[in-house]
Amino acid sequence: MEEKMPDDPKKRYEIIIKKFAEKKVFNVYEYTSKNQSMRKELSFYPIKPIKDAHITSDFGVKRNFFLNKKLMRSSFHLGIDYVKDKNSEIVAIESGTVIFAGYNGMSGNFILIDHGFGIFSSYSHCSKIYVNAGDIVEKGKIIALSGQTGYSTGDHLHFSIIVNGIPVNPHEWFDEEWLKTSILPAFYTEEV
């Protein structure tokens, strides 16, 4: 039997958010903070997950959610929202191992890929997933289609890069020069 929703919009909103939270089966931040696969070397020069897409919500933006001009909640956006066409092809930004692929609460159909050295990429709200946990994917492989599963107001991809359990600004990681000067030196030192 369907639960009767209260008349108060705020209470309805709280019930909806709670229902999504109850459907969460995988704790992304707990997993990514405790697990690191090692590779022979760090070779991480990622590509964008959707070619020629528009950014509709950027990393770090404070978002306020209103209902009838009443503030419901605020949060900081811990990824980038990409929009192109309905059911746009999503590709793996770099080679890695699929850790999770399935429905995960507010993220909807969700994929987490381990790229080694504590670096992970995540893909939320997918309409269709083409990979399974344990699959090894190559950079540029189509892994899913954009969608609006989970808590979403329209067809898009919410994309994140997570390093040792901490969401980081993907724009920096797409900048090859920044990677060469800021990240790669930590992994390679010249022998004297």
Short mmCIF file of C-alpha atoms in Angstrom, two decimals:
data_model
loop_
_atom_site.label_atom_id
_atom_site.label_comp_id
_atom_site.label_asym_id
_atom_site.label_seq_id
_atom_site.Cartn_x
_atom_site.Cartn_y
_atom_site.Cartn_z
CA MET A 1 0.00 0.00 0.00
CA GLU A 2 1.34 3.47 -0.96
CA GLU A 3 2.17 5.77 1.92
CA LYS A 4 -0.09 8.85 1.97
CA MET A 5 2.05 11.93 1.57
CA PRO A 6 1.51 14.81 4.01
CA ASP A 7 0.11 18.13 2.78
CA ASP A 8 3.13 20.09 4.05
CA PRO A 9 5.63 20.37 1.14
CA LYS A 10 8.62 20.36 3.50
CA LYS A 11 7.49 17.08 5.09
CA ARG A 12 6.91 15.55 1.62
CA TYR A 13 10.44 16.62 0.60
CA GLU A 14 11.92 15.06 3.76
CA ILE A 15 10.11 11.76 3.10
CA ILE A 16 11.39 11.65 -0.50
CA ILE A 17 15.00 12.35 0.56
CA LYS A 18 14.72 9.66 3.28
CA LYS A 19 13.44 7.10 0.76
CA PHE A 20 16.41 7.75 -1.54
CA ALA A 21 18.82 7.47 1.40
CA GLU A 22 17.30 4.09 2.34
CA LYS A 23 18.10 2.77 -1.15
CA LYS A 24 21.83 3.52 -0.79
CA VAL A 25 23.76 0.24 -0.85
CA PHE A 26 27.37 1.40 -1.31
CA ASN A 27 29.22 4.03 0.74
CA VAL A 28 31.49 5.68 -1.83
CA TYR A 29 33.49 7.91 0.52
CA GLU A 30 34.08 5.17 3.07
CA TYR A 31 35.28 2.78 0.37
CA THR A 32 37.51 5.29 -1.44
CA SER A 33 39.13 6.45 1.81
CA LYS A 34 40.14 2.90 2.81
CA ASN A 35 41.00 1.19 -0.47
CA GLN A 36 43.86 1.80 -2.87
CA SER A 37 44.96 -0.43 -5.70
CA MET A 38 48.53 -0.06 -6.83
CA ARG A 39 49.76 0.03 -10.40
CA LYS A 40 53.28 -0.20 -11.79
CA GLU A 41 53.12 3.48 -12.62
CA LEU A 42 50.71 6.37 -12.52
CA SER A 43 49.54 7.09 -16.04
CA PHE A 44 46.58 9.37 -15.52
CA TYR A 45 45.73 11.78 -18.34
CA PRO A 46 41.92 11.67 -18.29
CA ILE A 47 39.47 12.69 -20.99
CA LYS A 48 36.06 14.30 -20.43
CA PRO A 49 33.28 11.78 -19.67
CA ILE A 50 30.88 13.23 -22.28
CA LYS A 51 32.30 14.80 -25.43
CA ASP A 52 31.12 18.37 -26.18
CA ALA A 53 28.79 18.54 -23.18
CA HIS A 54 27.78 21.70 -21.34
CA ILE A 55 28.45 22.19 -17.64
CA THR A 56 25.26 23.08 -15.79
CA SER A 57 26.61 22.93 -12.24
CA ASP A 58 30.30 23.24 -11.46
CA PHE A 59 32.47 21.80 -8.70
CA GLY A 60 32.29 23.59 -5.34
CA VAL A 61 29.23 25.71 -6.14
CA LYS A 62 26.96 26.33 -3.15
CA ARG A 63 23.49 25.16 -4.05
CA ASN A 64 20.33 26.21 -2.25
CA PHE A 65 17.19 24.14 -2.72
CA PHE A 66 13.91 26.02 -2.39
CA LEU A 67 10.31 24.90 -2.34
CA ASN A 68 7.64 27.60 -2.54
CA LYS A 69 10.36 30.20 -1.84
CA LYS A 70 11.29 28.34 1.35
CA LEU A 71 14.89 27.13 1.74
CA MET A 72 14.84 23.35 2.13
CA ARG A 73 18.59 22.68 2.33
CA SER A 74 21.99 23.89 1.14
CA SER A 75 25.01 21.94 -0.02
CA PHE A 76 28.23 22.31 -1.95
CA HIS A 77 28.39 20.51 -5.29
CA LEU A 78 31.09 17.82 -5.12
CA GLY A 79 31.31 17.15 -8.83
CA ILE A 80 30.47 18.53 -12.25
CA ASP A 81 27.08 18.16 -13.94
CA TYR A 82 27.38 17.57 -17.68
CA VAL A 83 24.44 17.90 -20.09
CA LYS A 84 24.41 17.17 -23.82
CA ASP A 85 21.53 15.13 -25.22
CA LYS A 86 19.15 12.72 -23.57
CA ASN A 87 20.93 9.39 -23.07
CA SER A 88 24.37 10.78 -24.02
CA GLU A 89 27.22 8.27 -24.16
CA ILE A 90 29.45 8.35 -21.07
CA VAL A 91 33.03 7.09 -21.38
CA ALA A 92 35.60 6.01 -18.81
CA ILE A 93 37.88 9.02 -18.31
CA GLU A 94 40.92 6.75 -17.86
CA SER A 95 41.63 3.02 -17.65
CA GLY A 96 40.74 1.25 -14.43
CA THR A 97 38.72 -1.37 -12.59
CA VAL A 98 34.98 -1.01 -12.01
CA ILE A 99 34.38 -1.24 -8.26
CA PHE A 100 30.62 -0.66 -8.24
CA ALA A 101 27.97 -0.55 -10.97
CA GLY A 102 24.34 -0.43 -9.92
CA TYR A 103 21.60 1.53 -8.20
CA ASN A 104 22.82 3.57 -5.23
CA GLY A 105 20.17 5.78 -3.63
CA MET A 106 20.28 9.48 -4.52
CA SER A 107 23.03 8.81 -7.10
CA GLY A 108 20.66 6.54 -9.03
CA ASN A 109 22.42 4.20 -11.44
CA PHE A 110 26.02 4.72 -10.38
CA ILE A 111 29.51 3.61 -11.45
CA LEU A 112 32.76 3.87 -9.47
CA ILE A 113 36.08 3.19 -11.23
CA ASP A 114 39.42 2.67 -9.45
CA HIS A 115 42.34 4.15 -11.41
CA GLY A 116 45.00 3.19 -8.86
CA PHE A 117 46.95 5.15 -6.23
CA GLY A 118 43.70 6.19 -4.47
CA ILE A 119 42.25 7.93 -7.55
CA PHE A 120 38.61 7.11 -8.40
CA SER A 121 36.06 8.48 -10.87
CA SER A 122 32.31 8.28 -10.33
CA TYR A 123 29.34 8.59 -12.68
CA SER A 124 25.81 9.22 -11.29
CA HIS A 125 22.19 9.29 -12.57
CA CYS A 126 22.89 7.00 -15.56
CA SER A 127 19.89 5.72 -17.54
CA LYS A 128 21.77 2.58 -18.62
CA ILE A 129 24.96 0.93 -17.34
CA TYR A 130 27.12 -1.20 -19.66
CA VAL A 131 29.74 -2.42 -17.15
CA ASN A 132 29.79 -4.65 -14.09
CA ALA A 133 31.80 -4.63 -10.88
CA GLY A 134 35.16 -6.28 -11.56
CA ASP A 135 35.35 -5.25 -15.23
CA ILE A 136 38.60 -3.69 -16.39
CA VAL A 137 37.80 -0.76 -18.66
CA GLU A 138 40.01 1.13 -21.07
CA LYS A 139 40.12 4.92 -21.36
CA GLY A 140 37.36 6.07 -23.75
CA LYS A 141 35.21 2.92 -23.42
CA ILE A 142 31.47 3.63 -23.34
CA ILE A 143 30.36 2.62 -19.85
CA ALA A 144 26.86 4.13 -19.56
CA LEU A 145 24.28 6.60 -20.85
CA SER A 146 23.32 9.82 -19.07
CA GLY A 147 19.95 9.88 -17.35
CA GLN A 148 17.92 11.08 -14.42
CA THR A 149 17.82 8.14 -12.04
CA GLY A 150 18.02 8.75 -8.30
CA TYR A 151 17.51 12.31 -7.07
CA SER A 152 17.72 14.32 -10.29
CA THR A 153 15.69 17.03 -12.00
CA GLY A 154 16.71 16.14 -15.56
CA ASP A 155 18.89 14.01 -17.83
CA HIS A 156 22.56 14.66 -17.02
CA LEU A 157 25.76 13.12 -15.69
CA HIS A 158 27.00 14.04 -12.23
CA PHE A 159 30.72 13.30 -12.48
CA SER A 160 33.29 13.26 -9.66
CA ILE A 161 36.94 12.53 -9.09
CA ILE A 162 37.66 11.27 -5.59
CA VAL A 163 41.19 10.95 -4.18
CA ASN A 164 41.63 8.97 -0.96
CA GLY A 165 37.99 9.58 -0.05
CA ILE A 166 38.01 13.31 -0.81
CA PRO A 167 36.14 14.81 -3.79
CA VAL A 168 38.54 17.03 -5.76
CA ASN A 169 38.05 19.57 -8.53
CA PRO A 170 37.91 17.58 -11.80
CA HIS A 171 38.91 20.65 -13.85
CA GLU A 172 42.42 20.46 -12.40
CA TRP A 173 42.70 16.76 -13.20
CA PHE A 174 41.72 17.38 -16.84
CA ASP A 175 44.60 19.89 -17.12
CA GLU A 176 47.63 17.94 -18.39
CA GLU A 177 50.07 20.70 -17.44
CA TRP A 178 48.70 20.81 -13.88
CA LEU A 179 49.07 17.02 -13.62
CA LYS A 180 52.68 17.22 -14.81
CA THR A 181 53.65 19.91 -12.33
CA SER A 182 51.43 19.17 -9.32
CA ILE A 183 50.66 15.44 -9.22
CA LEU A 184 53.12 13.32 -11.20
CA PRO A 185 56.27 14.58 -9.39
CA ALA A 186 54.91 13.00 -6.20
CA PHE A 187 55.06 9.60 -7.91
CA TYR A 188 58.33 9.88 -9.83
CA THR A 189 61.63 11.09 -8.49
CA GLU A 190 64.88 11.16 -10.40
CA GLU A 191 67.64 9.03 -8.96
CA VAL A 192 70.87 10.88 -8.24
#
